[in-house]
PDB file of C-alpha atoms in Angstrom:
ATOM      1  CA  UNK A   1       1.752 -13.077 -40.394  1.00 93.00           C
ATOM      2  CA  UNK A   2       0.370 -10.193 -37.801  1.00 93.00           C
ATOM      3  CA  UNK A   3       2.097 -11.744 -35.219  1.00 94.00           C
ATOM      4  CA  UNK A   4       5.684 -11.730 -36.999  1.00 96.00           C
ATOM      5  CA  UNK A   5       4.793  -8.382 -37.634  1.00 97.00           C
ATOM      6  CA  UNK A   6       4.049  -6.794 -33.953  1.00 97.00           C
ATOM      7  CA  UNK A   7       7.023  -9.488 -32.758  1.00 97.00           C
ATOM      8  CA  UNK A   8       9.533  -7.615 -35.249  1.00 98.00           C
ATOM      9  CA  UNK A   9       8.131  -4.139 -34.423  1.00 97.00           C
ATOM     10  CA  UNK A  10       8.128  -5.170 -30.554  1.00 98.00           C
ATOM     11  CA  UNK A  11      11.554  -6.276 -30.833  1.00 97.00           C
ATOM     12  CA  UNK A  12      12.569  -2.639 -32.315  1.00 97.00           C
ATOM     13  CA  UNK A  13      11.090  -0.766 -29.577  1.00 97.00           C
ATOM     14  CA  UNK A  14      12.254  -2.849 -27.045  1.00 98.00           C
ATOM     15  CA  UNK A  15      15.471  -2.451 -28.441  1.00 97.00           C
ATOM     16  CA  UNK A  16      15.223   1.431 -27.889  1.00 96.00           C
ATOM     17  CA  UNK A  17      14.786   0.478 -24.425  1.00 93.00           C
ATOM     18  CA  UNK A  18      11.650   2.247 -24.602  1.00 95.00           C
ATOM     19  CA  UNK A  19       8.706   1.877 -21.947  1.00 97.00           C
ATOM     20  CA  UNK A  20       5.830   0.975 -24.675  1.00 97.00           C
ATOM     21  CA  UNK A  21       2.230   0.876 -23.953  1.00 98.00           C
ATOM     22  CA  UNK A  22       0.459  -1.129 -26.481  1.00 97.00           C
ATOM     23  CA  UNK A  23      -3.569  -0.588 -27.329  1.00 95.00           C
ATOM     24  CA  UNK A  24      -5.715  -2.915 -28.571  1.00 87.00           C
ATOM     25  CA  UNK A  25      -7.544  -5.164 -30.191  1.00 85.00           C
ATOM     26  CA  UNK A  26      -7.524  -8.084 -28.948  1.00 93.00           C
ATOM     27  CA  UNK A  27      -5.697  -9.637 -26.395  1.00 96.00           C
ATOM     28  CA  UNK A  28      -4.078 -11.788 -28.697  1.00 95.00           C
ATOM     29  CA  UNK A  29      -1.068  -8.756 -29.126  1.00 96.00           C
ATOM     30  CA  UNK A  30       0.434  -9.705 -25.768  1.00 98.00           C
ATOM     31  CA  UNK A  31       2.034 -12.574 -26.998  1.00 98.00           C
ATOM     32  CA  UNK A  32       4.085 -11.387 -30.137  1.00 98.00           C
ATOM     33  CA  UNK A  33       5.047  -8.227 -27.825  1.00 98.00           C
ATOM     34  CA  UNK A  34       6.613 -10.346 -25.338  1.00 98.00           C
ATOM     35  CA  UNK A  35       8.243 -13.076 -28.060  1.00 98.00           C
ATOM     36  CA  UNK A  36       9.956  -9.728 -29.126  1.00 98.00           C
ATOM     37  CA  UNK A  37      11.135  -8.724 -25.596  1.00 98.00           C
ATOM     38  CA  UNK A  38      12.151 -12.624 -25.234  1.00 98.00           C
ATOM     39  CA  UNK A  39      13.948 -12.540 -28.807  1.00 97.00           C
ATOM     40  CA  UNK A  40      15.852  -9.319 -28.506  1.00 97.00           C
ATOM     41  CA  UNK A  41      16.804 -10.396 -24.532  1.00 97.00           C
ATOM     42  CA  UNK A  42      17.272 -14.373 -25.009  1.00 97.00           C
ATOM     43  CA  UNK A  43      19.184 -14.649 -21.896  1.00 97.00           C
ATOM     44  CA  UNK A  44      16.672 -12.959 -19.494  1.00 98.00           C
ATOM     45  CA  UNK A  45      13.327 -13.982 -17.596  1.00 98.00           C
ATOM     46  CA  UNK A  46      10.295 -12.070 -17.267  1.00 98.00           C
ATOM     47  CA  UNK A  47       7.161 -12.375 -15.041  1.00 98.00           C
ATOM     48  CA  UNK A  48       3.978 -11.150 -15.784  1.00 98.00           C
ATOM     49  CA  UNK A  49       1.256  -9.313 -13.834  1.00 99.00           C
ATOM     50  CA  UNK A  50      -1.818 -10.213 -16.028  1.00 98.00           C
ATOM     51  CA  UNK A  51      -5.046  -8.255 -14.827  1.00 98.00           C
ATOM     52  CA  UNK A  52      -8.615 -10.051 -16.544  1.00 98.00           C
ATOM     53  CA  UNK A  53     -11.741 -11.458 -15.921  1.00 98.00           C
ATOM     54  CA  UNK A  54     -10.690 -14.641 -17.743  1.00 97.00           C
ATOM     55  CA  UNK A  55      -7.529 -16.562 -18.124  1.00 98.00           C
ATOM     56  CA  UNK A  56      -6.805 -16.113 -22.107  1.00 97.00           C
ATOM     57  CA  UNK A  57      -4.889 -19.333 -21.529  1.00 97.00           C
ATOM     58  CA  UNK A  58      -7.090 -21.849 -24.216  1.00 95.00           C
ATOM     59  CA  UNK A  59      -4.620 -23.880 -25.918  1.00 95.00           C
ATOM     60  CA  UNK A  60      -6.126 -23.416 -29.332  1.00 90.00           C
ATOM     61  CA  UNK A  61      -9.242 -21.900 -30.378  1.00 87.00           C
ATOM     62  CA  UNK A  62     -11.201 -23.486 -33.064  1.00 84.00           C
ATOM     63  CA  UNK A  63      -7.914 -24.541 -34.535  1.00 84.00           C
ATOM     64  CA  UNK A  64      -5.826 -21.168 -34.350  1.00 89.00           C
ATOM     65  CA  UNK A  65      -2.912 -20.845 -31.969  1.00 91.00           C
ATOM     66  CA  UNK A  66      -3.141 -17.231 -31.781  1.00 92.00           C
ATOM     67  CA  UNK A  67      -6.065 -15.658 -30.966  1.00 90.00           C
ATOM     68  CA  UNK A  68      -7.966 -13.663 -28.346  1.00 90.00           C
ATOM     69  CA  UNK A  69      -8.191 -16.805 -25.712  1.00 94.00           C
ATOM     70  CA  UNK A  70      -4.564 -18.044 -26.053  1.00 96.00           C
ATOM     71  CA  UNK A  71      -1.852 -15.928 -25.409  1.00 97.00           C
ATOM     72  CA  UNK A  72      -0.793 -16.922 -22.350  1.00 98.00           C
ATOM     73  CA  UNK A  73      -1.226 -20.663 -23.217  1.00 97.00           C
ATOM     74  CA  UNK A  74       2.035 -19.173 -25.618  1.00 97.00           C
ATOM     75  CA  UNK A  75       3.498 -17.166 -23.287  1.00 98.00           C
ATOM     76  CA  UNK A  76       3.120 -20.875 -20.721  1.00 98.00           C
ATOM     77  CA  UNK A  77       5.538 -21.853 -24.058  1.00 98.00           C
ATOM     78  CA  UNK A  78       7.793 -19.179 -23.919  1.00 97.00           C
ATOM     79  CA  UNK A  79      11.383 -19.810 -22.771  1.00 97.00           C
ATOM     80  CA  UNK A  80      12.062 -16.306 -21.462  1.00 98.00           C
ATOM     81  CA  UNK A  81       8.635 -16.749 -19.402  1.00 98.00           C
ATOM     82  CA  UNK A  82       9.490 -17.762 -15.904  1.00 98.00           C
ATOM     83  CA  UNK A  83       5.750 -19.506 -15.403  1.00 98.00           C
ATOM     84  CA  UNK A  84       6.082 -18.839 -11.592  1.00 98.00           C
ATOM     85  CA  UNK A  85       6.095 -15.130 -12.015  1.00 98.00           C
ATOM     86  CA  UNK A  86       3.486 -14.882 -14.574  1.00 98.00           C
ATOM     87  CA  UNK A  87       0.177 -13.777 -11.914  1.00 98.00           C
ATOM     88  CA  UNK A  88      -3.739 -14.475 -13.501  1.00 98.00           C
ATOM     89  CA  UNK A  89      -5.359 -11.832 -11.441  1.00 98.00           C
ATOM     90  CA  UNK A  90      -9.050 -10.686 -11.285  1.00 98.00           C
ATOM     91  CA  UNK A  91     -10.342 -14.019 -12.550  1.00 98.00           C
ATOM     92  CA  UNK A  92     -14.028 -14.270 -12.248  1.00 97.00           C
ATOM     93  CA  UNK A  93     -17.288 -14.644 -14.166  1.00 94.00           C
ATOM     94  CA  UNK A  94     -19.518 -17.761 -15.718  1.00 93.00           C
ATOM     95  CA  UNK A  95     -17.467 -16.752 -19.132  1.00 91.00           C
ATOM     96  CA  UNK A  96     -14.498 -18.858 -17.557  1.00 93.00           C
ATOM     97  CA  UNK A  97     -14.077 -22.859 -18.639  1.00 91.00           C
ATOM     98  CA  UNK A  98     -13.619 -24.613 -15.579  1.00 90.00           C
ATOM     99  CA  UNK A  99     -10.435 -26.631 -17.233  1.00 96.00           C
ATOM    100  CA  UNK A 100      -8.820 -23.015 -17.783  1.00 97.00           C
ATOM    101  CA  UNK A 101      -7.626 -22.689 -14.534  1.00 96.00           C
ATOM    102  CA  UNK A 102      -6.496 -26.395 -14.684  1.00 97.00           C
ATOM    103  CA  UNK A 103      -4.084 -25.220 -17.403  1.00 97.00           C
ATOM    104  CA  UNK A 104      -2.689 -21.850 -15.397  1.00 98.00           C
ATOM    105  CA  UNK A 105      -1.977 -24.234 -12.596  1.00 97.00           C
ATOM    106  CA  UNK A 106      -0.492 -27.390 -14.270  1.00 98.00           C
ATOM    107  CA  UNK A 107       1.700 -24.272 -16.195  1.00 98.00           C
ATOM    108  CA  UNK A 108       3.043 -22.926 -12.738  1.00 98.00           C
ATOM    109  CA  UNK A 109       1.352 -19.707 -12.860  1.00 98.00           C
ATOM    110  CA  UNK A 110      -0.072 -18.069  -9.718  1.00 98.00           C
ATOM    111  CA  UNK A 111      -4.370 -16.618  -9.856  1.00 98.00           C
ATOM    112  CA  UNK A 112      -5.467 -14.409  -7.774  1.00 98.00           C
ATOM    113  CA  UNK A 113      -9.539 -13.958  -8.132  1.00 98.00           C
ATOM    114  CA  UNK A 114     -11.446 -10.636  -7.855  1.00 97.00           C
ATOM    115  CA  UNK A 115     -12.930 -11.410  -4.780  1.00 97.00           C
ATOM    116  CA  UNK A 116      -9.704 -12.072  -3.622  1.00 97.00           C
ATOM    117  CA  UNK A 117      -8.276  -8.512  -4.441  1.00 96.00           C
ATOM    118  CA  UNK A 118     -11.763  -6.845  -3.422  1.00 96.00           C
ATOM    119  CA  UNK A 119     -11.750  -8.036  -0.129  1.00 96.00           C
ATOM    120  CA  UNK A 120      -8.387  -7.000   0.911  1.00 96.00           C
ATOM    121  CA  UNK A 121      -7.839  -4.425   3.620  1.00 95.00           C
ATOM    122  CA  UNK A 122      -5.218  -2.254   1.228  1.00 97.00           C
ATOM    123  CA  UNK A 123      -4.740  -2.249  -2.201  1.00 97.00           C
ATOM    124  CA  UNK A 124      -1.965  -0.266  -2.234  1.00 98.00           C
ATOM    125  CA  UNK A 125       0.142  -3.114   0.429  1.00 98.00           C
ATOM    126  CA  UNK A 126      -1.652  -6.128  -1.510  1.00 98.00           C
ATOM    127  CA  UNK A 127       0.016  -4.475  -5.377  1.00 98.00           C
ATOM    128  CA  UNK A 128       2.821  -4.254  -3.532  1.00 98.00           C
ATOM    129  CA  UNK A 129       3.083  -8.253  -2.303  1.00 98.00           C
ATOM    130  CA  UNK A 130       1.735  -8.989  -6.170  1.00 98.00           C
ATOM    131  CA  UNK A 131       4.887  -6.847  -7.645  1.00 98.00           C
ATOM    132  CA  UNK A 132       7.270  -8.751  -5.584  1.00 98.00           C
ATOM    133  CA  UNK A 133       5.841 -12.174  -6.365  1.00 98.00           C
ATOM    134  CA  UNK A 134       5.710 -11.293 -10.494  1.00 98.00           C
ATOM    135  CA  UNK A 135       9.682  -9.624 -10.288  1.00 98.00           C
ATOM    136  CA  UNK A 136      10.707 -12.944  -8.328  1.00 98.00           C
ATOM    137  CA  UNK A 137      14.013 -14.648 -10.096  1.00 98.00           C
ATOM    138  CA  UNK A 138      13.130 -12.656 -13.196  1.00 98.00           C
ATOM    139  CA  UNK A 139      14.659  -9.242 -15.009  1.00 98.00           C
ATOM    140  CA  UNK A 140      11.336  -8.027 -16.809  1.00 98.00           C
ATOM    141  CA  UNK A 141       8.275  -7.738 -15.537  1.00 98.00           C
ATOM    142  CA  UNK A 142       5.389  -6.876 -17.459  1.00 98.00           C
ATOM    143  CA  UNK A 143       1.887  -5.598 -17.379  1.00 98.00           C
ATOM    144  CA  UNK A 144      -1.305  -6.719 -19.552  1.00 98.00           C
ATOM    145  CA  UNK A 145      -4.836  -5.646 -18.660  1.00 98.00           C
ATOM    146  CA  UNK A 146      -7.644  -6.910 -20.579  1.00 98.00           C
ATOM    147  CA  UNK A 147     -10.507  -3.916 -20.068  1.00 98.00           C
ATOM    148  CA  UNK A 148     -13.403  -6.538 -19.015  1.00 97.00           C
ATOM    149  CA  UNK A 149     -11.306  -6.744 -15.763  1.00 98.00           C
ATOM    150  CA  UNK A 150     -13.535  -3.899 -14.967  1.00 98.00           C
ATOM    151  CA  UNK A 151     -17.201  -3.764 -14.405  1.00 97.00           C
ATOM    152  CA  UNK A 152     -19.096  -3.550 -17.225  1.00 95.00           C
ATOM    153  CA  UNK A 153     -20.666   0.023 -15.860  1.00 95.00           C
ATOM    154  CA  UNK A 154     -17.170   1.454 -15.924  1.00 96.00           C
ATOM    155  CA  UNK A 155     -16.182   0.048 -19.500  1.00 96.00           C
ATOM    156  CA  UNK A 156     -19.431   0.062 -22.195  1.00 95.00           C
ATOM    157  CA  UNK A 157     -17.051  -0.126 -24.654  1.00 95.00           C
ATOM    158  CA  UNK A 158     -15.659  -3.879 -23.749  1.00 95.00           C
ATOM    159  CA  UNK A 159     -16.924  -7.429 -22.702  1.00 93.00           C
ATOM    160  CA  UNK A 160     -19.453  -7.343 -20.959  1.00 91.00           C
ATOM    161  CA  UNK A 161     -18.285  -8.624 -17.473  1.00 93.00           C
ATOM    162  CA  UNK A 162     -20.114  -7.687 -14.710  1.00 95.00           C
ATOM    163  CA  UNK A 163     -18.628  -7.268 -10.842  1.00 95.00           C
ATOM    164  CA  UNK A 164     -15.673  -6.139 -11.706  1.00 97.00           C
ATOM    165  CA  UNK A 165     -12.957  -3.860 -10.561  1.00 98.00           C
ATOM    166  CA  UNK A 166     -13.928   0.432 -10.520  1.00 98.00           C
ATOM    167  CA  UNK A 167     -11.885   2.608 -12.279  1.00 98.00           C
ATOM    168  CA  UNK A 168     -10.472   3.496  -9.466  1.00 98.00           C
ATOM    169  CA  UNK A 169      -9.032   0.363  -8.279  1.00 98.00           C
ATOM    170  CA  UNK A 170      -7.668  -0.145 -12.008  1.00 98.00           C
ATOM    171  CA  UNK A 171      -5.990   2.781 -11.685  1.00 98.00           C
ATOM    172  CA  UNK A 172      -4.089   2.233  -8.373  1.00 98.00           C
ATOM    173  CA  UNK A 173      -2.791  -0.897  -9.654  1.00 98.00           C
ATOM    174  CA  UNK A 174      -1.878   0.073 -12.827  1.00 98.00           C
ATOM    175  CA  UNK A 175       0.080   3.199 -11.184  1.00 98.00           C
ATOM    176  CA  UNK A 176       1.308   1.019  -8.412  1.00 98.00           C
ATOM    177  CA  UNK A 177       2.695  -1.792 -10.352  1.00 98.00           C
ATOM    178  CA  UNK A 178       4.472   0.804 -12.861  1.00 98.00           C
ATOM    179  CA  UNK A 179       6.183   2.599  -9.983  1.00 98.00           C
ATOM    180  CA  UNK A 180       8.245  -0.695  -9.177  1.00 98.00           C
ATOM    181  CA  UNK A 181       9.661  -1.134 -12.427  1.00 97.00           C
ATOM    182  CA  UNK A 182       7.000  -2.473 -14.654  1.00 98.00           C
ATOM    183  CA  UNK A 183       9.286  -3.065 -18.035  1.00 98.00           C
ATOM    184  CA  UNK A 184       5.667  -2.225 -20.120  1.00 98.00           C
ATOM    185  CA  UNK A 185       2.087  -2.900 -20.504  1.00 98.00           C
ATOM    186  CA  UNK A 186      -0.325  -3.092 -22.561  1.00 98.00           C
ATOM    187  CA  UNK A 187      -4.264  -2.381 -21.924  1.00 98.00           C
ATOM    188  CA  UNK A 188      -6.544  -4.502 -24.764  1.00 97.00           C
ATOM    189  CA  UNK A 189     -10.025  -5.764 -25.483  1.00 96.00           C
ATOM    190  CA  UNK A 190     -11.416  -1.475 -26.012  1.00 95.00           C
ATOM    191  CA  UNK A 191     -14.391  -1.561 -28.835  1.00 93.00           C
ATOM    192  CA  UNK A 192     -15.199   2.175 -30.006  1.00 90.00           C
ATOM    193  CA  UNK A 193     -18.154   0.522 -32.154  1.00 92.00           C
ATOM    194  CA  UNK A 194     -19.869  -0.250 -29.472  1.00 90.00           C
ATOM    195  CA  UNK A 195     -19.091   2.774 -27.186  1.00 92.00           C
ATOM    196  CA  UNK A 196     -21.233   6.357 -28.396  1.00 92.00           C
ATOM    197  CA  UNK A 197     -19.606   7.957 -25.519  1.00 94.00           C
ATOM    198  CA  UNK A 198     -16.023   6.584 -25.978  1.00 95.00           C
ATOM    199  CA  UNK A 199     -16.100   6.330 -22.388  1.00 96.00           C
ATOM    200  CA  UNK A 200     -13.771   3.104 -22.547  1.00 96.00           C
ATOM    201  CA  UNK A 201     -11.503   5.001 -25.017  1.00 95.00           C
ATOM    202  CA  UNK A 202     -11.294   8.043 -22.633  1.00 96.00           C
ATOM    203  CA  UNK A 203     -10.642   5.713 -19.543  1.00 97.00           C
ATOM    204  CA  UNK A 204      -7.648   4.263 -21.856  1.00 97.00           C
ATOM    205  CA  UNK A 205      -5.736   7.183 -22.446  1.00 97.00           C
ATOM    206  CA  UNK A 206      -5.712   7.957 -18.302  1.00 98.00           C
ATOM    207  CA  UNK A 207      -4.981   4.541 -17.549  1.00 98.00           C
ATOM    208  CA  UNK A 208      -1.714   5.233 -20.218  1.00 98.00           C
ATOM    209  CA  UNK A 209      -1.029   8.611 -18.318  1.00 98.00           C
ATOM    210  CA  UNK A 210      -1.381   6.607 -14.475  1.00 98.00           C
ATOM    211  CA  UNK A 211       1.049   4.254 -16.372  1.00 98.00           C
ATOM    212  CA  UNK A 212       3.379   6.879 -17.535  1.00 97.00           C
ATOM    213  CA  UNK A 213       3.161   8.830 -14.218  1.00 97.00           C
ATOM    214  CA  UNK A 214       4.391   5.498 -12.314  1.00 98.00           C
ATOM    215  CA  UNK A 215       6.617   4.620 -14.806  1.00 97.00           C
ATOM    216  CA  UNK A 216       8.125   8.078 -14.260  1.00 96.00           C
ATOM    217  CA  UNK A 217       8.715   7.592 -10.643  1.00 96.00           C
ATOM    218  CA  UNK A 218      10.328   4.496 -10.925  1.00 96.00           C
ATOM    219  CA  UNK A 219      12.646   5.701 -12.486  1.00 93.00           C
ATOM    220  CA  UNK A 220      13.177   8.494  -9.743  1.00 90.00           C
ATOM    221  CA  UNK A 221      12.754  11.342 -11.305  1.00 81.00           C
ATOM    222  CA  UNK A 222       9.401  12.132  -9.355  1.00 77.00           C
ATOM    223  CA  UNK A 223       8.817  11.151  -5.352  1.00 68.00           C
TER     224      UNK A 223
END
Protein backbone atom coordinates (compact mmCIF):
# COMPACT_ATOMS: atom_id res chain seq x y z
CA UNK A 1 0.00 0.00 0.00
CA UNK A 2 3.05 2.70 0.62
CA UNK A 3 4.30 1.95 -2.53
CA UNK A 4 0.92 2.69 -4.55
CA UNK A 5 0.97 5.60 -2.57
CA UNK A 6 4.57 7.34 -3.38
CA UNK A 7 3.94 5.66 -7.17
CA UNK A 8 0.59 7.83 -7.43
CA UNK A 9 2.16 10.90 -5.73
CA UNK A 10 5.43 10.34 -7.98
CA UNK A 11 3.37 10.14 -10.94
CA UNK A 12 1.73 13.72 -10.00
CA UNK A 13 4.91 15.44 -9.66
CA UNK A 14 6.38 14.03 -12.47
CA UNK A 15 3.54 15.09 -14.28
CA UNK A 16 4.30 18.81 -13.27
CA UNK A 17 7.45 18.17 -14.94
CA UNK A 18 8.99 19.03 -11.79
CA UNK A 19 12.77 18.21 -10.84
CA UNK A 20 11.89 16.30 -7.37
CA UNK A 21 14.37 15.35 -4.83
CA UNK A 22 13.04 12.68 -2.66
CA UNK A 23 14.42 12.06 1.20
CA UNK A 24 14.38 9.13 2.93
CA UNK A 25 13.85 6.32 4.62
CA UNK A 26 14.79 3.66 3.15
CA UNK A 27 15.96 2.93 -0.06
CA UNK A 28 13.07 1.03 -0.82
CA UNK A 29 11.26 4.67 -2.21
CA UNK A 30 13.32 4.53 -5.40
CA UNK A 31 11.32 2.05 -6.88
CA UNK A 32 7.63 3.37 -6.63
CA UNK A 33 9.23 6.91 -7.70
CA UNK A 34 10.46 5.56 -10.83
CA UNK A 35 7.18 3.06 -11.55
CA UNK A 36 5.52 6.60 -11.47
CA UNK A 37 7.97 8.26 -13.94
CA UNK A 38 7.59 4.83 -16.04
CA UNK A 39 3.61 4.97 -15.67
CA UNK A 40 3.01 8.59 -16.47
CA UNK A 41 5.87 8.25 -19.57
CA UNK A 42 5.06 4.50 -20.82
CA UNK A 43 6.72 5.08 -24.03
CA UNK A 44 10.14 6.32 -22.73
CA UNK A 45 13.46 4.68 -21.25
CA UNK A 46 15.38 5.77 -18.41
CA UNK A 47 18.90 4.91 -17.07
CA UNK A 48 19.96 5.18 -13.75
CA UNK A 49 23.11 6.45 -12.01
CA UNK A 50 22.79 4.55 -8.64
CA UNK A 51 25.56 5.72 -6.07
CA UNK A 52 25.87 2.88 -2.79
CA UNK A 53 27.97 0.79 -0.96
CA UNK A 54 25.74 -2.19 -1.78
CA UNK A 55 23.70 -3.26 -4.70
CA UNK A 56 19.94 -3.09 -3.14
CA UNK A 57 19.31 -5.61 -5.90
CA UNK A 58 18.05 -8.90 -3.45
CA UNK A 59 15.23 -10.40 -5.16
CA UNK A 60 13.11 -10.72 -2.08
CA UNK A 61 13.89 -10.19 1.42
CA UNK A 62 12.55 -12.53 3.93
CA UNK A 63 9.55 -12.85 1.71
CA UNK A 64 8.76 -9.05 0.85
CA UNK A 65 9.30 -7.72 -2.64
CA UNK A 66 9.73 -4.29 -1.54
CA UNK A 67 12.00 -3.45 0.87
CA UNK A 68 15.30 -1.74 1.65
CA UNK A 69 17.54 -4.51 -0.38
CA UNK A 70 15.33 -4.80 -3.51
CA UNK A 71 14.56 -1.99 -5.46
CA UNK A 72 16.58 -2.33 -8.15
CA UNK A 73 15.92 -6.13 -8.40
CA UNK A 74 12.24 -4.12 -9.43
CA UNK A 75 13.55 -1.56 -11.24
CA UNK A 76 15.79 -4.92 -13.27
CA UNK A 77 11.65 -5.61 -13.82
CA UNK A 78 10.71 -2.44 -14.99
CA UNK A 79 9.80 -1.99 -18.67
CA UNK A 80 10.71 1.69 -18.91
CA UNK A 81 14.23 0.61 -17.28
CA UNK A 82 16.74 0.25 -20.04
CA UNK A 83 19.03 -2.34 -17.73
CA UNK A 84 22.14 -1.18 -19.75
CA UNK A 85 21.92 2.33 -18.50
CA UNK A 86 21.10 1.61 -15.01
CA UNK A 87 25.13 2.10 -13.35
CA UNK A 88 25.77 0.24 -9.55
CA UNK A 89 28.48 2.59 -8.53
CA UNK A 90 30.57 2.75 -5.28
CA UNK A 91 30.02 -0.93 -4.52
CA UNK A 92 32.17 -2.09 -1.74
CA UNK A 93 32.21 -3.51 1.79
CA UNK A 94 31.91 -7.25 3.52
CA UNK A 95 27.97 -6.13 3.86
CA UNK A 96 27.70 -7.21 0.05
CA UNK A 97 26.39 -11.06 -0.86
CA UNK A 98 28.70 -12.28 -3.27
CA UNK A 99 25.56 -13.57 -5.60
CA UNK A 100 24.40 -9.75 -5.62
CA UNK A 101 26.57 -8.76 -8.15
CA UNK A 102 25.71 -12.04 -10.03
CA UNK A 103 22.18 -10.59 -10.29
CA UNK A 104 23.31 -6.77 -11.51
CA UNK A 105 25.24 -8.56 -14.17
CA UNK A 106 22.91 -11.39 -15.42
CA UNK A 107 20.26 -8.05 -15.36
CA UNK A 108 22.57 -6.02 -17.83
CA UNK A 109 23.47 -3.39 -15.49
CA UNK A 110 26.96 -1.83 -15.46
CA UNK A 111 29.13 -1.57 -11.48
CA UNK A 112 31.56 0.50 -11.03
CA UNK A 113 33.38 -0.17 -7.40
CA UNK A 114 34.74 2.56 -5.06
CA UNK A 115 38.10 1.77 -5.62
CA UNK A 116 37.40 2.11 -9.02
CA UNK A 117 36.10 5.80 -8.78
CA UNK A 118 38.85 6.61 -5.99
CA UNK A 119 41.61 5.84 -8.00
CA UNK A 120 40.79 7.82 -10.98
CA UNK A 121 42.93 10.73 -12.08
CA UNK A 122 39.62 13.23 -12.40
CA UNK A 123 36.44 12.97 -11.05
CA UNK A 124 35.05 15.59 -12.74
CA UNK A 125 36.12 13.70 -16.60
CA UNK A 126 35.27 10.13 -15.00
CA UNK A 127 31.17 11.72 -13.94
CA UNK A 128 31.31 12.86 -17.10
CA UNK A 129 32.06 9.23 -19.05
CA UNK A 130 29.42 7.74 -16.20
CA UNK A 131 26.62 10.45 -17.42
CA UNK A 132 27.07 9.47 -20.94
CA UNK A 133 27.00 5.73 -20.34
CA UNK A 134 23.58 6.08 -17.89
CA UNK A 135 21.76 8.74 -20.77
CA UNK A 136 22.77 6.04 -23.52
CA UNK A 137 19.48 5.06 -25.80
CA UNK A 138 17.37 6.40 -22.95
CA UNK A 139 15.17 9.87 -22.32
CA UNK A 140 15.40 9.97 -18.36
CA UNK A 141 18.08 9.59 -16.43
CA UNK A 142 17.97 9.46 -12.86
CA UNK A 143 19.90 9.78 -9.69
CA UNK A 144 19.65 7.64 -6.30
CA UNK A 145 22.29 7.85 -3.57
CA UNK A 146 22.05 5.69 -0.66
CA UNK A 147 24.09 7.88 2.25
CA UNK A 148 26.38 4.73 3.34
CA UNK A 149 28.07 5.44 -0.07
CA UNK A 150 30.01 7.68 2.14
CA UNK A 151 32.40 6.92 4.88
CA UNK A 152 30.98 6.32 7.91
CA UNK A 153 33.10 9.50 9.50
CA UNK A 154 31.29 11.77 7.08
CA UNK A 155 27.67 10.28 7.70
CA UNK A 156 27.05 9.15 11.72
CA UNK A 157 23.71 9.31 10.97
CA UNK A 158 23.61 6.17 8.33
CA UNK A 159 25.02 2.55 7.84
CA UNK A 160 27.82 2.17 9.04
CA UNK A 161 30.14 1.64 5.96
CA UNK A 162 33.49 2.37 6.31
CA UNK A 163 36.04 3.59 3.26
CA UNK A 164 33.82 5.34 1.60
CA UNK A 165 33.48 8.36 -0.56
CA UNK A 166 34.19 12.23 1.41
CA UNK A 167 31.72 14.65 1.25
CA UNK A 168 33.43 16.19 -1.08
CA UNK A 169 33.57 13.69 -3.73
CA UNK A 170 29.66 13.14 -3.10
CA UNK A 171 29.18 16.41 -3.81
CA UNK A 172 31.01 16.75 -7.19
CA UNK A 173 29.11 13.94 -8.48
CA UNK A 174 25.97 14.76 -7.34
CA UNK A 175 26.49 18.45 -8.90
CA UNK A 176 28.13 16.98 -11.91
CA UNK A 177 25.64 14.43 -12.85
CA UNK A 178 22.68 17.10 -12.30
CA UNK A 179 24.33 19.59 -14.65
CA UNK A 180 23.82 17.05 -17.66
CA UNK A 181 20.29 16.64 -17.29
CA UNK A 182 19.71 14.41 -14.37
CA UNK A 183 15.61 14.06 -14.68
CA UNK A 184 15.74 13.69 -10.44
CA UNK A 185 17.24 12.07 -7.51
CA UNK A 186 16.72 11.03 -4.56
CA UNK A 187 19.33 10.77 -1.47
CA UNK A 188 18.00 7.82 1.24
CA UNK A 189 19.13 5.63 4.09
CA UNK A 190 19.58 9.32 6.69
CA UNK A 191 18.70 8.15 10.52
CA UNK A 192 18.27 11.40 12.82
CA UNK A 193 17.89 8.80 15.85
CA UNK A 194 21.04 7.92 15.68
CA UNK A 195 22.72 11.28 14.73
CA UNK A 196 22.94 14.02 18.09
CA UNK A 197 24.62 16.30 15.75
CA UNK A 198 22.31 15.86 12.68
CA UNK A 199 25.41 16.00 10.85
CA UNK A 200 23.94 13.49 8.13
CA UNK A 201 20.73 15.62 8.06
CA UNK A 202 22.78 18.86 7.53
CA UNK A 203 24.99 17.14 4.79
CA UNK A 204 21.41 16.27 3.11
CA UNK A 205 20.03 19.50 2.67
CA UNK A 206 23.59 20.71 0.76
CA UNK A 207 23.72 17.71 -1.17
CA UNK A 208 19.78 18.92 -2.29
CA UNK A 209 21.18 22.55 -2.86
CA UNK A 210 24.57 20.97 -5.09
CA UNK A 211 21.59 19.13 -6.76
CA UNK A 212 19.50 22.12 -7.34
CA UNK A 213 22.53 24.31 -8.30
CA UNK A 214 23.38 21.64 -11.20
CA UNK A 215 20.06 21.10 -11.99
CA UNK A 216 19.89 24.87 -12.53
CA UNK A 217 22.66 24.96 -14.98
CA UNK A 218 21.46 22.38 -17.02
CA UNK A 219 18.97 23.96 -17.78
CA UNK A 220 21.15 27.08 -18.83
CA UNK A 221 20.15 29.53 -16.89
CA UNK A 222 23.58 29.64 -14.93
CA UNK A 223 27.27 28.99 -16.76
Amino acid sequence: ETMKRIQTFAKGVWKKEAFPIALGGDHGITYPILAGLAEQHPDKKIGILHLDAHYDNMPHFEGEKYARSTPFARLYELDQVRNESLLHLGIHGPRNKPETGRYAQEAGAKTYTLTEMKETDNLRKFAAKLYKEAAKDVDFVYLSVCSDVLDVAYNPGGPIDTNGLTSYELLTLVHEFTSRGVVGMDFVEVYPQQDANDVSSHFASTLALYALAGHIKAKGLVK
